[in-house]
PDB file of C-alpha atoms and ligand atoms in Angstrom:
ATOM      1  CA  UNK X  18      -8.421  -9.824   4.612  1.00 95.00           C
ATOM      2  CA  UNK X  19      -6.502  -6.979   4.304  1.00 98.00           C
ATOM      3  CA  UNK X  20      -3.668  -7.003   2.448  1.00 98.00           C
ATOM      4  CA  UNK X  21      -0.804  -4.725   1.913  1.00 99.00           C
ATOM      5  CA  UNK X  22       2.091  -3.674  -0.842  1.00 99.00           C
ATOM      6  CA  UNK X  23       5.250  -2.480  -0.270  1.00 99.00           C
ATOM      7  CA  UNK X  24       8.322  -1.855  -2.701  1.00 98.00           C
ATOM      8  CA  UNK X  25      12.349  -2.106  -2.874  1.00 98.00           C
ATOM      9  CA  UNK X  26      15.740  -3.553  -2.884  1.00 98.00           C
ATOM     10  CA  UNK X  27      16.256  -4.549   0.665  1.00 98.00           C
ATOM     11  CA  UNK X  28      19.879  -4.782   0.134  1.00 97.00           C
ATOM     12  CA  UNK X  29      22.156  -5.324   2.576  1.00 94.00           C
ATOM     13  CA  UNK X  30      19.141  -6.587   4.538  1.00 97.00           C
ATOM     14  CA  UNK X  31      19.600  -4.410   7.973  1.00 98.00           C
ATOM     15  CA  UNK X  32      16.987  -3.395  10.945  1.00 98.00           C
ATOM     16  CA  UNK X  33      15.644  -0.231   8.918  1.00 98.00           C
ATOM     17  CA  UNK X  34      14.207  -2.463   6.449  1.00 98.00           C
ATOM     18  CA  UNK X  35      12.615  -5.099   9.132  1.00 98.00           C
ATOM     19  CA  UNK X  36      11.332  -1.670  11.372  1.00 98.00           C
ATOM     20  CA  UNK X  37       9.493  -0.970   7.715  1.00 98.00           C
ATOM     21  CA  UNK X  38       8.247  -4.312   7.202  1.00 98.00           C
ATOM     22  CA  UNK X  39       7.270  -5.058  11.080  1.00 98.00           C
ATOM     23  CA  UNK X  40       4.957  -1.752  10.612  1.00 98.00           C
ATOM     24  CA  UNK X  41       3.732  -2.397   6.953  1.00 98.00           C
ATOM     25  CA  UNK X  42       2.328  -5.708   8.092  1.00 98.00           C
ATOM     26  CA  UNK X  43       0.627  -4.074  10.825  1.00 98.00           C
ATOM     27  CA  UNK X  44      -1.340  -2.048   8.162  1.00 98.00           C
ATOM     28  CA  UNK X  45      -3.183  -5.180   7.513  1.00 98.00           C
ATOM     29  CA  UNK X  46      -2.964  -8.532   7.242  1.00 98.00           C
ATOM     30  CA  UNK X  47      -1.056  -9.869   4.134  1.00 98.00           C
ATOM     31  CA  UNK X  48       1.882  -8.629   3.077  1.00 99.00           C
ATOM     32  CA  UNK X  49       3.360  -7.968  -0.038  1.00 99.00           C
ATOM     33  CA  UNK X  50       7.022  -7.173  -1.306  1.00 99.00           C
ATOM     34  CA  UNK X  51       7.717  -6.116  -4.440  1.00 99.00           C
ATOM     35  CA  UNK X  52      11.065  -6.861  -4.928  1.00 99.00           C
ATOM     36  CA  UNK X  53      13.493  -5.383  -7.290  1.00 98.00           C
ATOM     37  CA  UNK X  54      15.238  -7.468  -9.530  1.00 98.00           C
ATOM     38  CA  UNK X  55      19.177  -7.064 -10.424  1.00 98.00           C
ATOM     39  CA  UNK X  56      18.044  -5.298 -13.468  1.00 98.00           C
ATOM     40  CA  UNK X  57      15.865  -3.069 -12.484  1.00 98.00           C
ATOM     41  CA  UNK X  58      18.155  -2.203  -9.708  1.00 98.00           C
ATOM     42  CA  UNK X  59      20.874  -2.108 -12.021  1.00 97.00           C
ATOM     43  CA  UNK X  60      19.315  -0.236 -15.140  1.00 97.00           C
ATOM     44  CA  UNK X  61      16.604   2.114 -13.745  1.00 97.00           C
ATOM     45  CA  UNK X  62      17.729   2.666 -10.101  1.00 97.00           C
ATOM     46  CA  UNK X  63      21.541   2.583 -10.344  1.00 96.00           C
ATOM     47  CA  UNK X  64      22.119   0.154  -7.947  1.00 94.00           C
ATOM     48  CA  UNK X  65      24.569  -2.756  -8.095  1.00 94.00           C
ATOM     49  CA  UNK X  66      23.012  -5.505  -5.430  1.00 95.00           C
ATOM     50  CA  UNK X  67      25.303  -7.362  -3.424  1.00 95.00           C
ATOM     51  CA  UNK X  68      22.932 -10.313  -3.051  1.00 98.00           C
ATOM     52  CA  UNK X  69      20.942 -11.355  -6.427  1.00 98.00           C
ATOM     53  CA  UNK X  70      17.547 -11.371  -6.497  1.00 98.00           C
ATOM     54  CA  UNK X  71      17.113 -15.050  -5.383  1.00 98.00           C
ATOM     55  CA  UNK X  72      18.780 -14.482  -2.674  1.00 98.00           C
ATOM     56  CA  UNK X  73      17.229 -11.531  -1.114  1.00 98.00           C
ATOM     57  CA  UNK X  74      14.185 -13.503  -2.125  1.00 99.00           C
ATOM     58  CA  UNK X  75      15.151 -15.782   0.425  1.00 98.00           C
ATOM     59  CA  UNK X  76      15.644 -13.522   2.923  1.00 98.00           C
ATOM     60  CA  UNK X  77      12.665 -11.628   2.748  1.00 98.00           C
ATOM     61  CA  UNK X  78      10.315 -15.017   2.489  1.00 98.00           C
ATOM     62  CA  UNK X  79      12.332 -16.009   6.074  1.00 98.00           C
ATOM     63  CA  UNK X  80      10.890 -13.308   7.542  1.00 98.00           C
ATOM     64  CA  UNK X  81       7.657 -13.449   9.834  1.00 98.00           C
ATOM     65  CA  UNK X  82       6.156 -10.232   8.135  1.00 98.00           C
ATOM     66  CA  UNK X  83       6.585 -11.068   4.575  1.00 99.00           C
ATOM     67  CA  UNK X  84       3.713 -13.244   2.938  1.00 99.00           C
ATOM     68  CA  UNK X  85       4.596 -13.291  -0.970  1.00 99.00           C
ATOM     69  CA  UNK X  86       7.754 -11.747  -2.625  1.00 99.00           C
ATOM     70  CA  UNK X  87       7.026 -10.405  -6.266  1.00 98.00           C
ATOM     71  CA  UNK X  88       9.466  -9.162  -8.568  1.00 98.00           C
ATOM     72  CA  UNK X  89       9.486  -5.690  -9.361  1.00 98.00           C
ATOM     73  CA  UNK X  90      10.881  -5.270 -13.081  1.00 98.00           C
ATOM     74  CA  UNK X  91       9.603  -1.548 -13.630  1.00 98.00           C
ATOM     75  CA  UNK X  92       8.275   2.036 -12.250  1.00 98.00           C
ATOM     76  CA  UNK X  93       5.412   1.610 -13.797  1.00 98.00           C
ATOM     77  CA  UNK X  94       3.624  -1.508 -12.768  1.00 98.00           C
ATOM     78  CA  UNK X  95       2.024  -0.144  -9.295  1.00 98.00           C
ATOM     79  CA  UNK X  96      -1.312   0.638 -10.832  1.00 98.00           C
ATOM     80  CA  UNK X  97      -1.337  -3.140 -12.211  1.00 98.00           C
ATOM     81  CA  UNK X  98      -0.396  -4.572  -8.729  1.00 98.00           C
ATOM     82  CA  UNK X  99      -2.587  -2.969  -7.097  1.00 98.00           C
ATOM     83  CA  UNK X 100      -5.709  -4.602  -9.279  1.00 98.00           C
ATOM     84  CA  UNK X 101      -3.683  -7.825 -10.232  1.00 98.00           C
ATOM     85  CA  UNK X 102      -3.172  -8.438  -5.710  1.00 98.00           C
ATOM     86  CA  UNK X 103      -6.127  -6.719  -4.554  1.00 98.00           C
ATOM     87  CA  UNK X 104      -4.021  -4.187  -2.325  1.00 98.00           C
ATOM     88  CA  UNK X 105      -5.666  -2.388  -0.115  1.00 98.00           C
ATOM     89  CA  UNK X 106      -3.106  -0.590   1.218  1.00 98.00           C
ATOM     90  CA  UNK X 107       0.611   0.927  -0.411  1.00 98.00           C
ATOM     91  CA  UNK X 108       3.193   1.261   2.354  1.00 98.00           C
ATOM     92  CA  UNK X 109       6.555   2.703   1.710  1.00 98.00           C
ATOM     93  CA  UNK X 110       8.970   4.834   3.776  1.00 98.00           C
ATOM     94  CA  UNK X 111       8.820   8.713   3.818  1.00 98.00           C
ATOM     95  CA  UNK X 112      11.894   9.182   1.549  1.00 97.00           C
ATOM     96  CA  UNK X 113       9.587   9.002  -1.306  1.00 98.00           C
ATOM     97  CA  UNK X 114       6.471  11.105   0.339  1.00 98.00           C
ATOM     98  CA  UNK X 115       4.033  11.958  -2.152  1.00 98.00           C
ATOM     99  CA  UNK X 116       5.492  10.076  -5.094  1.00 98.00           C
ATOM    100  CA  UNK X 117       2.880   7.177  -5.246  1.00 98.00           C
ATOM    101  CA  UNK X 118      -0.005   9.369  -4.403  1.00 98.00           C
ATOM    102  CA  UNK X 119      -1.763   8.292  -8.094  1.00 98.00           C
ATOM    103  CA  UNK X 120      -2.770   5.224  -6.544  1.00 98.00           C
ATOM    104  CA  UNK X 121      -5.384   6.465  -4.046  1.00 98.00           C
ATOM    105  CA  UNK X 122      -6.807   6.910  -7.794  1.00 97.00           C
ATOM    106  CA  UNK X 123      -7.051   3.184  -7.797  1.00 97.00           C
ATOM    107  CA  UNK X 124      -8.945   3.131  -4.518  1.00 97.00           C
ATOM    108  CA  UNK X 125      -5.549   1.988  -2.715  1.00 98.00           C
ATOM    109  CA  UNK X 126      -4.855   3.182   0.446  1.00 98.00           C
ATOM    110  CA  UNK X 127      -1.297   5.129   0.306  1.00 98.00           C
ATOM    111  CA  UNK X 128       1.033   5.433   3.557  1.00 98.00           C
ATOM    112  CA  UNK X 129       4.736   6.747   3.438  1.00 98.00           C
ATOM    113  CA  UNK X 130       6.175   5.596   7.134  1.00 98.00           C
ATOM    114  CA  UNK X 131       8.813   7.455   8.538  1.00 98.00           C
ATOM    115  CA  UNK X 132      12.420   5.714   7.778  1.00 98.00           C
ATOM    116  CA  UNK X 133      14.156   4.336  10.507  1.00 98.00           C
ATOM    117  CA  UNK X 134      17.192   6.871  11.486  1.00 97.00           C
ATOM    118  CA  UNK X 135      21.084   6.175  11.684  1.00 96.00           C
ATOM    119  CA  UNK X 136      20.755   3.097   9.577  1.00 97.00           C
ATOM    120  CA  UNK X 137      21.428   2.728   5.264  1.00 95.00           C
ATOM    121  CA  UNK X 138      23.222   0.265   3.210  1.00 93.00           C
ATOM    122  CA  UNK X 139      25.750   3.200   2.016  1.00 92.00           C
ATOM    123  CA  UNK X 140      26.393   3.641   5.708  1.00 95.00           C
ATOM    124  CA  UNK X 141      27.185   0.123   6.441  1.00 95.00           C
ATOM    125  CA  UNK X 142      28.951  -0.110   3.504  1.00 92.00           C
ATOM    126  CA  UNK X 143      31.277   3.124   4.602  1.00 94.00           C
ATOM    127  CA  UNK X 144      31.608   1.941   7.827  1.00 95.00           C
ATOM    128  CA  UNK X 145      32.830  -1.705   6.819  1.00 94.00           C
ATOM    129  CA  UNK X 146      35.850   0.257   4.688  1.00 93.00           C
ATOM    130  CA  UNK X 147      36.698   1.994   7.612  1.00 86.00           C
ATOM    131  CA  UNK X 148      37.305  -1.042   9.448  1.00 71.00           C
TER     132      UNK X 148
HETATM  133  N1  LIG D 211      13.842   2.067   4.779  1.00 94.27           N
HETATM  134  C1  LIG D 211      13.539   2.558   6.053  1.00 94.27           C
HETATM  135  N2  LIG D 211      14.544   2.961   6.860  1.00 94.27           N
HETATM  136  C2  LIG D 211      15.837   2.893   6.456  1.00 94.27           C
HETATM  137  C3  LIG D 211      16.153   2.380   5.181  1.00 94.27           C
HETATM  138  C4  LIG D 211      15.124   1.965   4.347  1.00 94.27           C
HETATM  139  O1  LIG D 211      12.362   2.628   6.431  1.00 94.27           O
HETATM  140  N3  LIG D 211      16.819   3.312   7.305  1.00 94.27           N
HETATM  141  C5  LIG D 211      12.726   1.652   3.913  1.00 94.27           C
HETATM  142  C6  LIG D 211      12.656   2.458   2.615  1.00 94.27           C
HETATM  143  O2  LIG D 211      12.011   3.704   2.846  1.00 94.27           O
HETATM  144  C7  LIG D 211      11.826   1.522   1.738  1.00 94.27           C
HETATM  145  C8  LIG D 211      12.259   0.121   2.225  1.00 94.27           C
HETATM  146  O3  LIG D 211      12.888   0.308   3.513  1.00 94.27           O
HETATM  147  O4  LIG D 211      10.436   1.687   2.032  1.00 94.27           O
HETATM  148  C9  LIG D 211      13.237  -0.542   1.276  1.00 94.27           C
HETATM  149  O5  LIG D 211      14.353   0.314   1.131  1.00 94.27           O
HETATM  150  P1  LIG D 211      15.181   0.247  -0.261  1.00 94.27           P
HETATM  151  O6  LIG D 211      15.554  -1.152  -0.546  1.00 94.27           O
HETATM  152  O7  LIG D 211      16.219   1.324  -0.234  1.00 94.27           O
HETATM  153  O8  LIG D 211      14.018   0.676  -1.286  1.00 94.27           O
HETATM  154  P2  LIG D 211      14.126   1.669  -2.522  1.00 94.27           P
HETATM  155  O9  LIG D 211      15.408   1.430  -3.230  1.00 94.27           O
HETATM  156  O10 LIG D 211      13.790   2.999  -2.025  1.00 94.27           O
HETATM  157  O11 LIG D 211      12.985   1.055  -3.487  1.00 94.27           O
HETATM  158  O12 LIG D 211       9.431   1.396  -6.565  1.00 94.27           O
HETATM  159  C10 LIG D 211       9.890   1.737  -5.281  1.00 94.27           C
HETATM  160  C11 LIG D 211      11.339   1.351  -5.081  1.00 94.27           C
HETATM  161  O13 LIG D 211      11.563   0.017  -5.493  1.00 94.27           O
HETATM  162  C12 LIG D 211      11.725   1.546  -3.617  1.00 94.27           C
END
């Protein structure tokens, strides 16, 4: 079985994040998120969630893609995943090309996937004020 790893907030849920998992899951045939908690989001990546964590734990586990949510509480725990899951394969979209490269150190596979155009939680967000 092959089984795949991919990372983020996925907050406001929207189609550019589903277009991600859809071709993650592809990759393989388990899928894993790694999802980042409030804190993390709030204290290393500067972002304030609108849903909390248990909620877009929810969200992700309703979708057909997603096999097991994990939390993802720091930068640093990739390399541990990796071992800790048995990934075979890291998937993530192209707005961080090259960043996770170390792993192929760890014998992981490592894909960046291009991001799905026209679509962002800012933009819905500055759209929605416009209203
Ligand atoms: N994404 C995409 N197309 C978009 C928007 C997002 O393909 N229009 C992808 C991102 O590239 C990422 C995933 O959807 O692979 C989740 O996006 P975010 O929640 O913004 O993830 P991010 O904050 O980049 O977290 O340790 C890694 C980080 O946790 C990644």
């Amino acid at each position: 079985m092959k089984r795949v790893i991919t990372y983020g907030t996925f907050d406001l849920l929207h189609y550019g994040h589903i277009n991600l998992l859809k071709r993650a899951k592809k990759l393989g045939d388990y899928l894993i998120v790694a999802l980042s908690t409030d804190e993390f989001n709030l204290n290393s990546k500067n972002k304030k969630c609108y849903f909390d964590y248990e909620k877009r734990k929810a969200l992700l586990e309703a979708i057909r893609y997603v096999d097991l949510v994990i939390p993802e509480n720091s930068w640093d725990q990739k390399r541990t995943d990796v071992h800790q899951y048995k990934v075979d394969t890291f998937v993530i979209g192209n707005d961080w090309e090259g960043k996770f490269d170390f792993l192929r150190e760890e014998g992981c596979e490592v894909i960046y996937l291009d991001r799905t155009p026209e679509i962002s939680t800012t933009k819905i967000k500055k759209d929605l004020n416009q209203v």
